[in-house]
Amino acid sequence: MIMKKEGRKMFGNKYKLSYDERRIIVLCLIEMKNKLIQENRYTDAIDDLLVKFLDD
């Protein structure tokens, strides 16, 4: 399902994740972000994903 909000396309939730599943995903994203920081690489994509998972 695609909805428009403020000129951007947003995709509805396709999957229902439990609290534990979301927690594992967020922890993995944080670990990946830390590795990218150590390698002096950009973390913008990881930041965007973290916002999506933590926004709910």
mmCIF file of C-alpha atoms in Angstrom:
data_model
loop_
_atom_site.group_PDB
_atom_site.id
_atom_site.type_symbol
_atom_site.label_atom_id
_atom_site.label_comp_id
_atom_site.label_asym_id
_atom_site.label_seq_id
_atom_site.Cartn_x
_atom_site.Cartn_y
_atom_site.Cartn_z
ATOM 1 C CA MET A 1 0.000 0.000 0.000
ATOM 2 C CA ILE A 2 1.470 3.344 -1.006
ATOM 3 C CA MET A 3 0.310 6.524 0.678
ATOM 4 C CA LYS A 4 1.450 10.059 0.037
ATOM 5 C CA LYS A 5 2.388 12.278 2.931
ATOM 6 C CA GLU A 6 3.944 15.691 2.472
ATOM 7 C CA GLY A 7 4.995 14.932 -1.095
ATOM 8 C CA ARG A 8 6.824 11.712 -0.214
ATOM 9 C CA LYS A 9 5.769 8.156 -0.878
ATOM 10 C CA MET A 10 5.395 6.052 2.220
ATOM 11 C CA PHE A 11 4.983 2.315 2.270
ATOM 12 C CA GLY A 12 2.649 0.752 4.795
ATOM 13 C CA ASN A 13 3.815 -1.972 7.153
ATOM 14 C CA LYS A 14 3.926 -5.290 5.373
ATOM 15 C CA TYR A 15 5.012 -7.320 8.369
ATOM 16 C CA LYS A 16 4.024 -7.379 12.000
ATOM 17 C CA LEU A 17 7.109 -7.797 14.153
ATOM 18 C CA SER A 18 7.114 -8.704 17.801
ATOM 19 C CA TYR A 19 8.895 -6.568 20.372
ATOM 20 C CA ASP A 20 11.795 -9.038 20.522
ATOM 21 C CA GLU A 21 12.177 -9.137 16.732
ATOM 22 C CA ARG A 22 12.232 -5.345 16.533
ATOM 23 C CA ARG A 23 14.737 -5.206 19.382
ATOM 24 C CA ILE A 24 17.087 -7.626 17.602
ATOM 25 C CA ILE A 25 16.879 -5.631 14.362
ATOM 26 C CA VAL A 26 17.609 -2.352 16.162
ATOM 27 C CA LEU A 27 20.587 -3.872 18.009
ATOM 28 C CA CYS A 28 22.001 -5.231 14.738
ATOM 29 C CA LEU A 29 21.563 -1.855 13.054
ATOM 30 C CA ILE A 30 23.383 -0.157 15.934
ATOM 31 C CA GLU A 31 26.206 -2.693 15.676
ATOM 32 C CA MET A 32 26.459 -2.092 11.922
ATOM 33 C CA LYS A 33 26.459 1.677 12.481
ATOM 34 C CA ASN A 34 29.326 1.354 14.962
ATOM 35 C CA LYS A 35 31.351 -0.677 12.437
ATOM 36 C CA LEU A 36 30.755 1.947 9.755
ATOM 37 C CA ILE A 37 31.837 4.700 12.133
ATOM 38 C CA GLN A 38 35.072 2.812 12.889
ATOM 39 C CA GLU A 39 35.700 2.580 9.134
ATOM 40 C CA ASN A 40 34.984 6.318 8.700
ATOM 41 C CA ARG A 41 32.071 5.554 6.375
ATOM 42 C CA TYR A 42 28.691 7.223 6.059
ATOM 43 C CA THR A 43 25.889 5.996 8.336
ATOM 44 C CA ASP A 44 22.968 7.864 6.739
ATOM 45 C CA ALA A 45 21.172 4.743 5.502
ATOM 46 C CA ILE A 46 21.451 3.054 8.898
ATOM 47 C CA ASP A 47 20.219 6.219 10.600
ATOM 48 C CA ASP A 48 17.152 6.273 8.335
ATOM 49 C CA LEU A 49 16.360 2.645 9.157
ATOM 50 C CA LEU A 50 16.789 3.243 12.878
ATOM 51 C CA VAL A 51 14.361 6.157 12.722
ATOM 52 C CA LYS A 52 11.795 3.956 10.977
ATOM 53 C CA PHE A 53 12.096 1.178 13.551
ATOM 54 C CA LEU A 54 12.189 3.457 16.580
ATOM 55 C CA ASP A 55 9.416 5.771 15.368
ATOM 56 C CA ASP A 56 6.581 3.278 15.927
#
